[in-house]
């Protein structure tokens, strides 16, 4: 990968012998991540809610890569019991080289998780936090293992409603989505700090896909008619996968953040991306960490970084 070129799927090295979990893998960016990793020889666990959709995705991948090593991992990030069950199942794998947290929801009407959390914060952040925390011991068994968290350009300027995390007082679906992506950015920032302070061999990094035409915008109403235009002018799902692939397999900095390099970070080849100063605020990151433990009842077991 040259500095001017940036990172694309062509830069993903051979992954034979490695094992990856990709959440939300049956469609969109998650599917494209899984496709590329399978082509490179990795074992890929497609962590999805719907078995039929996961099996259809695996069949599609096998059309191009007949010997692809794929498996369905049942996971519903809107239910912490499902998250626990998925982590227990994944921990039985001989090794785990990377957890790619890709699953998410975007701008739905007010809905709640099984544990009664506001859906976007519950799925996008708390589900990611819980799954990562539960799989850290397994990841730590493999030298060079990585955790990838997917944020968004929407995190910039976002704020977390600390006194109304469950949207009992009010709900703006766009603001709540941005807040959940802000939480993703704070999470991998704090996770990296704590992993390094603990001397862990696990690396945490973040990414964002820019603007890509995927099923994530299913709640965008009339804006969905722009998807064909988005796929032409901005990023396809395949290109939107490049930053996650870079964060999971490429040369990166611990705690680094990767995304498209063109049009202000919304399209093109992947490289180092910019994030807000607030997304790198240790006090905010620690507050979110503590709140996440309290809400999920799941503690990653990493002491605070100084």
PDB file of C-alpha atoms in Angstrom, residues 5-295:
ATOM      1  CA  UNK A   5      -2.868   5.028  -3.036  1.00  0.00           C
ATOM      2  CA  UNK A   6      -4.370   4.069   0.284  1.00  0.00           C
ATOM      3  CA  UNK A   7      -5.782   0.708   1.322  1.00  0.00           C
ATOM      4  CA  UNK A   8      -8.257  -1.382  -0.686  1.00  0.00           C
ATOM      5  CA  UNK A   9      -9.289  -5.023  -0.574  1.00  0.00           C
ATOM      6  CA  UNK A  10      -6.394  -5.775  -2.919  1.00  0.00           C
ATOM      7  CA  UNK A  11      -4.072  -4.957  -0.004  1.00  0.00           C
ATOM      8  CA  UNK A  12      -5.547  -7.580   2.329  1.00  0.00           C
ATOM      9  CA  UNK A  13      -2.815 -10.191   2.812  1.00  0.00           C
ATOM     10  CA  UNK A  14      -3.275 -13.938   2.948  1.00  0.00           C
ATOM     11  CA  UNK A  15      -5.277 -14.857   6.049  1.00  0.00           C
ATOM     12  CA  UNK A  16      -4.954 -18.652   5.952  1.00  0.00           C
ATOM     13  CA  UNK A  17      -5.115 -20.203   9.390  1.00  0.00           C
ATOM     14  CA  UNK A  18      -6.766 -17.156  10.947  1.00  0.00           C
ATOM     15  CA  UNK A  19     -10.284 -16.816  12.324  1.00  0.00           C
ATOM     16  CA  UNK A  20     -12.470 -13.707  12.247  1.00  0.00           C
ATOM     17  CA  UNK A  21     -15.864 -12.802  13.658  1.00  0.00           C
ATOM     18  CA  UNK A  22     -17.820 -10.294  11.569  1.00  0.00           C
ATOM     19  CA  UNK A  23     -21.030  -9.018  13.130  1.00  0.00           C
ATOM     20  CA  UNK A  24     -23.903  -8.052  10.866  1.00  0.00           C
ATOM     21  CA  UNK A  25     -22.271 -10.164   8.174  1.00  0.00           C
ATOM     22  CA  UNK A  26     -25.192 -11.246   6.027  1.00  0.00           C
ATOM     23  CA  UNK A  27     -25.573  -8.009   4.092  1.00  0.00           C
ATOM     24  CA  UNK A  28     -23.904  -4.753   3.112  1.00  0.00           C
ATOM     25  CA  UNK A  29     -20.475  -3.917   4.463  1.00  0.00           C
ATOM     26  CA  UNK A  30     -20.406  -6.927   6.791  1.00  0.00           C
ATOM     27  CA  UNK A  31     -21.012  -9.244   3.859  1.00  0.00           C
ATOM     28  CA  UNK A  32     -18.228  -7.619   1.849  1.00  0.00           C
ATOM     29  CA  UNK A  33     -15.799  -7.896   4.766  1.00  0.00           C
ATOM     30  CA  UNK A  34     -16.643 -11.577   5.101  1.00  0.00           C
ATOM     31  CA  UNK A  35     -16.315 -12.166   1.368  1.00  0.00           C
ATOM     32  CA  UNK A  36     -12.825 -10.708   1.188  1.00  0.00           C
ATOM     33  CA  UNK A  37     -11.564 -12.496   4.303  1.00  0.00           C
ATOM     34  CA  UNK A  38     -12.913 -15.802   3.000  1.00  0.00           C
ATOM     35  CA  UNK A  39     -11.220 -15.226  -0.360  1.00  0.00           C
ATOM     36  CA  UNK A  40      -7.943 -14.718   1.506  1.00  0.00           C
ATOM     37  CA  UNK A  41      -8.276 -18.076   3.239  1.00  0.00           C
ATOM     38  CA  UNK A  42      -9.609 -17.067   6.652  1.00  0.00           C
ATOM     39  CA  UNK A  43     -12.221 -18.885   8.664  1.00  0.00           C
ATOM     40  CA  UNK A  44     -15.082 -16.403   9.036  1.00  0.00           C
ATOM     41  CA  UNK A  45     -17.861 -16.598  11.610  1.00  0.00           C
ATOM     42  CA  UNK A  46     -20.840 -14.653  10.290  1.00  0.00           C
ATOM     43  CA  UNK A  47     -22.488 -13.290  13.428  1.00  0.00           C
ATOM     44  CA  UNK A  48     -26.099 -12.554  12.502  1.00  0.00           C
ATOM     45  CA  UNK A  49     -29.621 -12.685  13.904  1.00  0.00           C
ATOM     46  CA  UNK A  50     -31.180 -14.662  11.060  1.00  0.00           C
ATOM     47  CA  UNK A  51     -29.828 -18.103  10.181  1.00  0.00           C
ATOM     48  CA  UNK A  52     -31.520 -18.212   6.762  1.00  0.00           C
ATOM     49  CA  UNK A  53     -30.014 -14.872   5.754  1.00  0.00           C
ATOM     50  CA  UNK A  54     -26.590 -15.916   7.027  1.00  0.00           C
ATOM     51  CA  UNK A  55     -26.770 -19.180   5.101  1.00  0.00           C
ATOM     52  CA  UNK A  56     -27.805 -17.311   1.948  1.00  0.00           C
ATOM     53  CA  UNK A  57     -24.813 -14.996   2.385  1.00  0.00           C
ATOM     54  CA  UNK A  58     -22.478 -17.952   2.868  1.00  0.00           C
ATOM     55  CA  UNK A  59     -23.842 -19.620  -0.254  1.00  0.00           C
ATOM     56  CA  UNK A  60     -23.196 -16.438  -2.218  1.00  0.00           C
ATOM     57  CA  UNK A  61     -19.619 -16.225  -0.949  1.00  0.00           C
ATOM     58  CA  UNK A  62     -19.037 -19.862  -1.863  1.00  0.00           C
ATOM     59  CA  UNK A  63     -20.088 -19.201  -5.438  1.00  0.00           C
ATOM     60  CA  UNK A  64     -16.827 -17.283  -5.852  1.00  0.00           C
ATOM     61  CA  UNK A  65     -14.810 -19.153  -3.216  1.00  0.00           C
ATOM     62  CA  UNK A  66     -16.077 -22.763  -3.165  1.00  0.00           C
ATOM     63  CA  UNK A  67     -13.766 -23.829  -0.338  1.00  0.00           C
ATOM     64  CA  UNK A  68     -14.560 -20.857   1.873  1.00  0.00           C
ATOM     65  CA  UNK A  69     -14.422 -21.738   5.577  1.00  0.00           C
ATOM     66  CA  UNK A  70     -17.604 -20.137   6.890  1.00  0.00           C
ATOM     67  CA  UNK A  71     -19.878 -20.676   9.873  1.00  0.00           C
ATOM     68  CA  UNK A  72     -23.015 -19.076  11.260  1.00  0.00           C
ATOM     69  CA  UNK A  73     -22.726 -17.548  14.734  1.00  0.00           C
ATOM     70  CA  UNK A  74     -26.174 -16.695  16.159  1.00  0.00           C
ATOM     71  CA  UNK A  75     -26.056 -13.147  17.510  1.00  0.00           C
ATOM     72  CA  UNK A  76     -28.713 -10.579  18.324  1.00  0.00           C
ATOM     73  CA  UNK A  77     -27.061  -7.497  19.762  1.00  0.00           C
ATOM     74  CA  UNK A  78     -30.451  -6.285  20.970  1.00  0.00           C
ATOM     75  CA  UNK A  79     -30.404  -9.075  23.569  1.00  0.00           C
ATOM     76  CA  UNK A  80     -27.538  -9.426  26.029  1.00  0.00           C
ATOM     77  CA  UNK A  81     -28.421 -13.086  26.599  1.00  0.00           C
ATOM     78  CA  UNK A  82     -27.821 -13.700  22.899  1.00  0.00           C
ATOM     79  CA  UNK A  83     -24.542 -11.795  23.120  1.00  0.00           C
ATOM     80  CA  UNK A  84     -23.411 -14.021  25.983  1.00  0.00           C
ATOM     81  CA  UNK A  85     -24.404 -17.174  24.125  1.00  0.00           C
ATOM     82  CA  UNK A  86     -22.556 -16.035  20.990  1.00  0.00           C
ATOM     83  CA  UNK A  87     -19.407 -15.280  22.977  1.00  0.00           C
ATOM     84  CA  UNK A  88     -19.534 -18.705  24.652  1.00  0.00           C
ATOM     85  CA  UNK A  89     -19.892 -20.419  21.282  1.00  0.00           C
ATOM     86  CA  UNK A  90     -17.129 -18.373  19.659  1.00  0.00           C
ATOM     87  CA  UNK A  91     -14.794 -19.083  22.566  1.00  0.00           C
ATOM     88  CA  UNK A  92     -14.824 -22.760  21.543  1.00  0.00           C
ATOM     89  CA  UNK A  93     -12.938 -21.922  18.343  1.00  0.00           C
ATOM     90  CA  UNK A  94      -9.282 -23.011  18.325  1.00  0.00           C
ATOM     91  CA  UNK A  95      -8.246 -19.386  17.858  1.00  0.00           C
ATOM     92  CA  UNK A  96      -9.712 -15.942  17.292  1.00  0.00           C
ATOM     93  CA  UNK A  97      -7.642 -13.360  15.441  1.00  0.00           C
ATOM     94  CA  UNK A  98     -10.093 -10.489  15.184  1.00  0.00           C
ATOM     95  CA  UNK A  99     -13.545  -9.355  16.214  1.00  0.00           C
ATOM     96  CA  UNK A 100     -14.939  -6.941  13.645  1.00  0.00           C
ATOM     97  CA  UNK A 101     -17.830  -5.086  15.248  1.00  0.00           C
ATOM     98  CA  UNK A 102     -19.825  -4.054  12.199  1.00  0.00           C
ATOM     99  CA  UNK A 103     -23.467  -4.672  13.174  1.00  0.00           C
ATOM    100  CA  UNK A 104     -25.677  -1.688  13.807  1.00  0.00           C
ATOM    101  CA  UNK A 105     -28.999   0.026  13.310  1.00  0.00           C
ATOM    102  CA  UNK A 106     -29.547   3.508  11.940  1.00  0.00           C
ATOM    103  CA  UNK A 107     -32.316   6.011  12.672  1.00  0.00           C
ATOM    104  CA  UNK A 108     -35.238   3.674  13.468  1.00  0.00           C
ATOM    105  CA  UNK A 109     -38.365   4.944  15.202  1.00  0.00           C
ATOM    106  CA  UNK A 110     -38.110   4.672  18.969  1.00  0.00           C
ATOM    107  CA  UNK A 111     -37.582   0.998  19.735  1.00  0.00           C
ATOM    108  CA  UNK A 112     -36.027  -0.888  22.624  1.00  0.00           C
ATOM    109  CA  UNK A 113     -33.752  -3.862  23.164  1.00  0.00           C
ATOM    110  CA  UNK A 114     -34.663  -6.975  25.130  1.00  0.00           C
ATOM    111  CA  UNK A 115     -33.219  -5.306  28.221  1.00  0.00           C
ATOM    112  CA  UNK A 116     -35.248  -2.146  27.487  1.00  0.00           C
ATOM    113  CA  UNK A 117     -32.366   0.034  26.284  1.00  0.00           C
ATOM    114  CA  UNK A 118     -32.972   2.535  23.505  1.00  0.00           C
ATOM    115  CA  UNK A 119     -32.276   0.444  20.412  1.00  0.00           C
ATOM    116  CA  UNK A 120     -29.495   2.436  18.738  1.00  0.00           C
ATOM    117  CA  UNK A 121     -27.435   2.892  21.900  1.00  0.00           C
ATOM    118  CA  UNK A 122     -28.255  -0.663  22.955  1.00  0.00           C
ATOM    119  CA  UNK A 123     -27.292  -2.368  19.695  1.00  0.00           C
ATOM    120  CA  UNK A 124     -24.608  -0.073  18.312  1.00  0.00           C
ATOM    121  CA  UNK A 125     -22.717   0.523  21.542  1.00  0.00           C
ATOM    122  CA  UNK A 126     -23.816  -1.704  24.431  1.00  0.00           C
ATOM    123  CA  UNK A 127     -23.990  -4.836  22.270  1.00  0.00           C
ATOM    124  CA  UNK A 128     -20.550  -4.072  20.869  1.00  0.00           C
ATOM    125  CA  UNK A 129     -19.152  -3.339  24.324  1.00  0.00           C
ATOM    126  CA  UNK A 130     -20.581  -6.552  25.779  1.00  0.00           C
ATOM    127  CA  UNK A 131     -19.463  -8.843  22.961  1.00  0.00           C
ATOM    128  CA  UNK A 132     -15.969  -7.375  22.986  1.00  0.00           C
ATOM    129  CA  UNK A 133     -15.658  -7.651  26.754  1.00  0.00           C
ATOM    130  CA  UNK A 134     -16.749 -11.284  26.750  1.00  0.00           C
ATOM    131  CA  UNK A 135     -14.355 -12.232  23.943  1.00  0.00           C
ATOM    132  CA  UNK A 136     -11.263 -10.417  25.218  1.00  0.00           C
ATOM    133  CA  UNK A 137      -9.944 -13.506  27.049  1.00  0.00           C
ATOM    134  CA  UNK A 138     -10.243 -15.571  23.870  1.00  0.00           C
ATOM    135  CA  UNK A 139      -8.634 -12.874  21.743  1.00  0.00           C
ATOM    136  CA  UNK A 140      -5.778 -12.600  24.226  1.00  0.00           C
ATOM    137  CA  UNK A 141      -4.810 -16.215  23.455  1.00  0.00           C
ATOM    138  CA  UNK A 142      -3.687 -15.213  19.953  1.00  0.00           C
ATOM    139  CA  UNK A 143      -0.711 -12.924  19.491  1.00  0.00           C
ATOM    140  CA  UNK A 144      -1.621  -9.945  17.343  1.00  0.00           C
ATOM    141  CA  UNK A 145      -5.388 -10.317  17.786  1.00  0.00           C
ATOM    142  CA  UNK A 146      -7.478  -7.226  17.073  1.00  0.00           C
ATOM    143  CA  UNK A 147     -10.770  -5.624  18.005  1.00  0.00           C
ATOM    144  CA  UNK A 148     -12.325  -3.332  15.409  1.00  0.00           C
ATOM    145  CA  UNK A 149     -15.139  -0.928  16.292  1.00  0.00           C
ATOM    146  CA  UNK A 150     -17.131   0.812  13.588  1.00  0.00           C
ATOM    147  CA  UNK A 151     -17.917   4.471  14.148  1.00  0.00           C
ATOM    148  CA  UNK A 152     -19.158   7.050  11.619  1.00  0.00           C
ATOM    149  CA  UNK A 153     -18.532  10.546  10.339  1.00  0.00           C
ATOM    150  CA  UNK A 154     -21.749  11.275  12.248  1.00  0.00           C
ATOM    151  CA  UNK A 155     -19.861  11.055  15.548  1.00  0.00           C
ATOM    152  CA  UNK A 156     -18.476  14.532  15.030  1.00  0.00           C
ATOM    153  CA  UNK A 157     -20.557  17.077  16.896  1.00  0.00           C
ATOM    154  CA  UNK A 158     -22.633  14.372  18.578  1.00  0.00           C
ATOM    155  CA  UNK A 159     -23.373  14.301  22.283  1.00  0.00           C
ATOM    156  CA  UNK A 160     -24.490  11.587  24.652  1.00  0.00           C
ATOM    157  CA  UNK A 161     -27.591  12.276  26.730  1.00  0.00           C
ATOM    158  CA  UNK A 162     -26.091  11.028  29.972  1.00  0.00           C
ATOM    159  CA  UNK A 163     -29.254  11.775  31.953  1.00  0.00           C
ATOM    160  CA  UNK A 164     -31.538  10.111  29.405  1.00  0.00           C
ATOM    161  CA  UNK A 165     -29.633   7.199  27.881  1.00  0.00           C
ATOM    162  CA  UNK A 166     -32.819   5.193  27.400  1.00  0.00           C
ATOM    163  CA  UNK A 167     -34.691   8.042  25.692  1.00  0.00           C
ATOM    164  CA  UNK A 168     -37.416   8.175  28.334  1.00  0.00           C
ATOM    165  CA  UNK A 169     -37.590  11.970  28.108  1.00  0.00           C
ATOM    166  CA  UNK A 170     -37.178  12.478  24.382  1.00  0.00           C
ATOM    167  CA  UNK A 171     -36.063  10.864  21.161  1.00  0.00           C
ATOM    168  CA  UNK A 172     -34.530  12.305  18.018  1.00  0.00           C
ATOM    169  CA  UNK A 173     -33.524   9.326  15.909  1.00  0.00           C
ATOM    170  CA  UNK A 174     -30.752  11.144  14.033  1.00  0.00           C
ATOM    171  CA  UNK A 175     -29.205  12.570  17.194  1.00  0.00           C
ATOM    172  CA  UNK A 176     -29.399   9.193  18.911  1.00  0.00           C
ATOM    173  CA  UNK A 177     -27.694   7.502  15.975  1.00  0.00           C
ATOM    174  CA  UNK A 178     -24.877  10.060  16.048  1.00  0.00           C
ATOM    175  CA  UNK A 179     -24.569   9.578  19.810  1.00  0.00           C
ATOM    176  CA  UNK A 180     -24.239   5.809  19.388  1.00  0.00           C
ATOM    177  CA  UNK A 181     -21.434   6.303  16.861  1.00  0.00           C
ATOM    178  CA  UNK A 182     -19.782   8.795  19.213  1.00  0.00           C
ATOM    179  CA  UNK A 183     -19.974   6.050  21.839  1.00  0.00           C
ATOM    180  CA  UNK A 184     -18.274   3.610  19.442  1.00  0.00           C
ATOM    181  CA  UNK A 185     -15.427   6.087  18.974  1.00  0.00           C
ATOM    182  CA  UNK A 186     -15.037   6.654  22.712  1.00  0.00           C
ATOM    183  CA  UNK A 187     -15.157   2.912  23.323  1.00  0.00           C
ATOM    184  CA  UNK A 188     -12.279   1.876  21.084  1.00  0.00           C
ATOM    185  CA  UNK A 189     -10.258   4.875  22.303  1.00  0.00           C
ATOM    186  CA  UNK A 190     -10.666   3.773  25.919  1.00  0.00           C
ATOM    187  CA  UNK A 191     -10.263   0.091  25.082  1.00  0.00           C
ATOM    188  CA  UNK A 192      -6.938   0.818  23.413  1.00  0.00           C
ATOM    189  CA  UNK A 193      -5.724   2.844  26.387  1.00  0.00           C
ATOM    190  CA  UNK A 194      -6.603   0.096  28.834  1.00  0.00           C
ATOM    191  CA  UNK A 195      -5.220  -2.735  26.724  1.00  0.00           C
ATOM    192  CA  UNK A 196      -1.897  -0.980  26.347  1.00  0.00           C
ATOM    193  CA  UNK A 197      -1.735  -0.077  30.025  1.00  0.00           C
ATOM    194  CA  UNK A 198      -2.361  -3.737  30.882  1.00  0.00           C
ATOM    195  CA  UNK A 199       0.369  -4.894  28.502  1.00  0.00           C
ATOM    196  CA  UNK A 200      -2.140  -6.890  26.473  1.00  0.00           C
ATOM    197  CA  UNK A 201      -1.199  -8.258  23.071  1.00  0.00           C
ATOM    198  CA  UNK A 202      -4.690  -7.401  21.767  1.00  0.00           C
ATOM    199  CA  UNK A 203      -4.904  -4.279  19.602  1.00  0.00           C
ATOM    200  CA  UNK A 204      -7.988  -2.065  19.375  1.00  0.00           C
ATOM    201  CA  UNK A 205      -8.717   0.151  16.396  1.00  0.00           C
ATOM    202  CA  UNK A 206     -11.650   1.989  14.895  1.00  0.00           C
ATOM    203  CA  UNK A 207     -12.974   2.618  11.434  1.00  0.00           C
ATOM    204  CA  UNK A 208     -15.804   4.248   9.549  1.00  0.00           C
ATOM    205  CA  UNK A 209     -17.149   3.419   6.085  1.00  0.00           C
ATOM    206  CA  UNK A 210     -17.781   6.949   4.878  1.00  0.00           C
ATOM    207  CA  UNK A 211     -21.109   7.135   3.112  1.00  0.00           C
ATOM    208  CA  UNK A 212     -22.097   3.843   1.531  1.00  0.00           C
ATOM    209  CA  UNK A 213     -25.236   2.437  -0.025  1.00  0.00           C
ATOM    210  CA  UNK A 214     -26.315  -0.375   2.311  1.00  0.00           C
ATOM    211  CA  UNK A 215     -29.390  -1.724   4.063  1.00  0.00           C
ATOM    212  CA  UNK A 216     -28.403   0.275   7.138  1.00  0.00           C
ATOM    213  CA  UNK A 217     -30.500   3.165   5.842  1.00  0.00           C
ATOM    214  CA  UNK A 218     -33.717   1.131   5.746  1.00  0.00           C
ATOM    215  CA  UNK A 219     -35.381   3.597   8.154  1.00  0.00           C
ATOM    216  CA  UNK A 220     -34.402   6.669   6.153  1.00  0.00           C
ATOM    217  CA  UNK A 221     -37.742   6.799   4.354  1.00  0.00           C
ATOM    218  CA  UNK A 222     -37.698   8.943   1.227  1.00  0.00           C
ATOM    219  CA  UNK A 223     -33.932   9.335   1.494  1.00  0.00           C
ATOM    220  CA  UNK A 224     -33.590   5.674   0.510  1.00  0.00           C
ATOM    221  CA  UNK A 225     -34.397   6.569  -3.097  1.00  0.00           C
ATOM    222  CA  UNK A 226     -30.976   8.213  -3.218  1.00  0.00           C
ATOM    223  CA  UNK A 227     -29.183   4.904  -2.597  1.00  0.00           C
ATOM    224  CA  UNK A 228     -28.533   4.204  -6.303  1.00  0.00           C
ATOM    225  CA  UNK A 229     -26.993   7.674  -6.578  1.00  0.00           C
ATOM    226  CA  UNK A 230     -24.954   7.127  -3.413  1.00  0.00           C
ATOM    227  CA  UNK A 231     -23.508   3.902  -4.809  1.00  0.00           C
ATOM    228  CA  UNK A 232     -22.359   5.721  -7.925  1.00  0.00           C
ATOM    229  CA  UNK A 233     -21.157   9.038  -6.509  1.00  0.00           C
ATOM    230  CA  UNK A 234     -19.979   7.892  -3.092  1.00  0.00           C
ATOM    231  CA  UNK A 235     -19.111   4.420  -1.757  1.00  0.00           C
ATOM    232  CA  UNK A 236     -20.462   1.020  -2.633  1.00  0.00           C
ATOM    233  CA  UNK A 237     -20.738  -1.503   0.199  1.00  0.00           C
ATOM    234  CA  UNK A 238     -17.599  -3.188  -1.125  1.00  0.00           C
ATOM    235  CA  UNK A 239     -15.607   0.041  -0.882  1.00  0.00           C
ATOM    236  CA  UNK A 240     -17.187   0.844   2.464  1.00  0.00           C
ATOM    237  CA  UNK A 241     -15.622  -2.367   3.752  1.00  0.00           C
ATOM    238  CA  UNK A 242     -12.069  -1.227   3.024  1.00  0.00           C
ATOM    239  CA  UNK A 243     -11.520   0.689   6.300  1.00  0.00           C
ATOM    240  CA  UNK A 244     -12.665  -2.274   8.416  1.00  0.00           C
ATOM    241  CA  UNK A 245     -10.429  -4.582   6.401  1.00  0.00           C
ATOM    242  CA  UNK A 246      -7.513  -2.231   6.936  1.00  0.00           C
ATOM    243  CA  UNK A 247      -8.185  -2.027  10.669  1.00  0.00           C
ATOM    244  CA  UNK A 248      -8.460  -5.823  10.898  1.00  0.00           C
ATOM    245  CA  UNK A 249      -5.611  -6.929   8.632  1.00  0.00           C
ATOM    246  CA  UNK A 250      -3.425  -4.023   7.562  1.00  0.00           C
ATOM    247  CA  UNK A 251      -0.501  -2.227   9.161  1.00  0.00           C
ATOM    248  CA  UNK A 252      -2.110   0.062  11.738  1.00  0.00           C
ATOM    249  CA  UNK A 253      -1.355   2.078  14.831  1.00  0.00           C
ATOM    250  CA  UNK A 254      -2.810   0.828  18.133  1.00  0.00           C
ATOM    251  CA  UNK A 255      -5.889   2.929  18.763  1.00  0.00           C
ATOM    252  CA  UNK A 256      -5.825   4.174  15.176  1.00  0.00           C
ATOM    253  CA  UNK A 257      -8.897   5.283  13.238  1.00  0.00           C
ATOM    254  CA  UNK A 258      -9.358   4.478   9.549  1.00  0.00           C
ATOM    255  CA  UNK A 259     -11.743   5.610   6.868  1.00  0.00           C
ATOM    256  CA  UNK A 260     -12.126   6.836   3.279  1.00  0.00           C
ATOM    257  CA  UNK A 261      -9.676   9.531   2.219  1.00  0.00           C
ATOM    258  CA  UNK A 262     -11.631  11.370  -0.477  1.00  0.00           C
ATOM    259  CA  UNK A 263     -14.388  13.993  -0.428  1.00  0.00           C
ATOM    260  CA  UNK A 264     -13.798  14.874   3.190  1.00  0.00           C
ATOM    261  CA  UNK A 265     -13.784  11.277   4.343  1.00  0.00           C
ATOM    262  CA  UNK A 266     -16.918   9.946   2.676  1.00  0.00           C
ATOM    263  CA  UNK A 267     -15.545   7.876  -0.222  1.00  0.00           C
ATOM    264  CA  UNK A 268     -12.461   6.315  -1.741  1.00  0.00           C
ATOM    265  CA  UNK A 269      -9.479   4.324  -0.562  1.00  0.00           C
ATOM    266  CA  UNK A 270      -8.895   3.857   3.153  1.00  0.00           C
ATOM    267  CA  UNK A 271      -6.292   5.529   5.298  1.00  0.00           C
ATOM    268  CA  UNK A 272      -5.927   7.288   8.616  1.00  0.00           C
ATOM    269  CA  UNK A 273      -9.090   9.251   9.397  1.00  0.00           C
ATOM    270  CA  UNK A 274      -9.840  12.254  11.546  1.00  0.00           C
ATOM    271  CA  UNK A 275     -12.030  12.168  14.621  1.00  0.00           C
ATOM    272  CA  UNK A 276     -13.298  14.806  16.984  1.00  0.00           C
ATOM    273  CA  UNK A 277     -11.362  15.959  20.015  1.00  0.00           C
ATOM    274  CA  UNK A 278     -14.319  14.852  22.144  1.00  0.00           C
ATOM    275  CA  UNK A 279     -13.922  11.303  20.844  1.00  0.00           C
ATOM    276  CA  UNK A 280     -10.445  11.314  22.400  1.00  0.00           C
ATOM    277  CA  UNK A 281     -11.437  12.783  25.760  1.00  0.00           C
ATOM    278  CA  UNK A 282     -10.217  10.421  28.516  1.00  0.00           C
ATOM    279  CA  UNK A 283     -12.791  11.666  31.022  1.00  0.00           C
ATOM    280  CA  UNK A 284     -15.715  11.088  28.654  1.00  0.00           C
ATOM    281  CA  UNK A 285     -14.313   7.716  27.589  1.00  0.00           C
ATOM    282  CA  UNK A 286     -13.922   6.542  31.177  1.00  0.00           C
ATOM    283  CA  UNK A 287     -17.426   7.743  32.032  1.00  0.00           C
ATOM    284  CA  UNK A 288     -18.887   5.773  29.135  1.00  0.00           C
ATOM    285  CA  UNK A 289     -16.856   2.700  30.141  1.00  0.00           C
ATOM    286  CA  UNK A 290     -18.224   2.784  33.683  1.00  0.00           C
ATOM    287  CA  UNK A 291     -21.791   3.435  32.521  1.00  0.00           C
ATOM    288  CA  UNK A 292     -21.545   0.556  30.048  1.00  0.00           C
ATOM    289  CA  UNK A 293     -20.470  -1.866  32.768  1.00  0.00           C
ATOM    290  CA  UNK A 294     -23.347  -0.714  34.966  1.00  0.00           C
ATOM    291  CA  UNK A 295     -25.913  -1.069  32.172  1.00  0.00           C
TER     292      UNK A 295
END
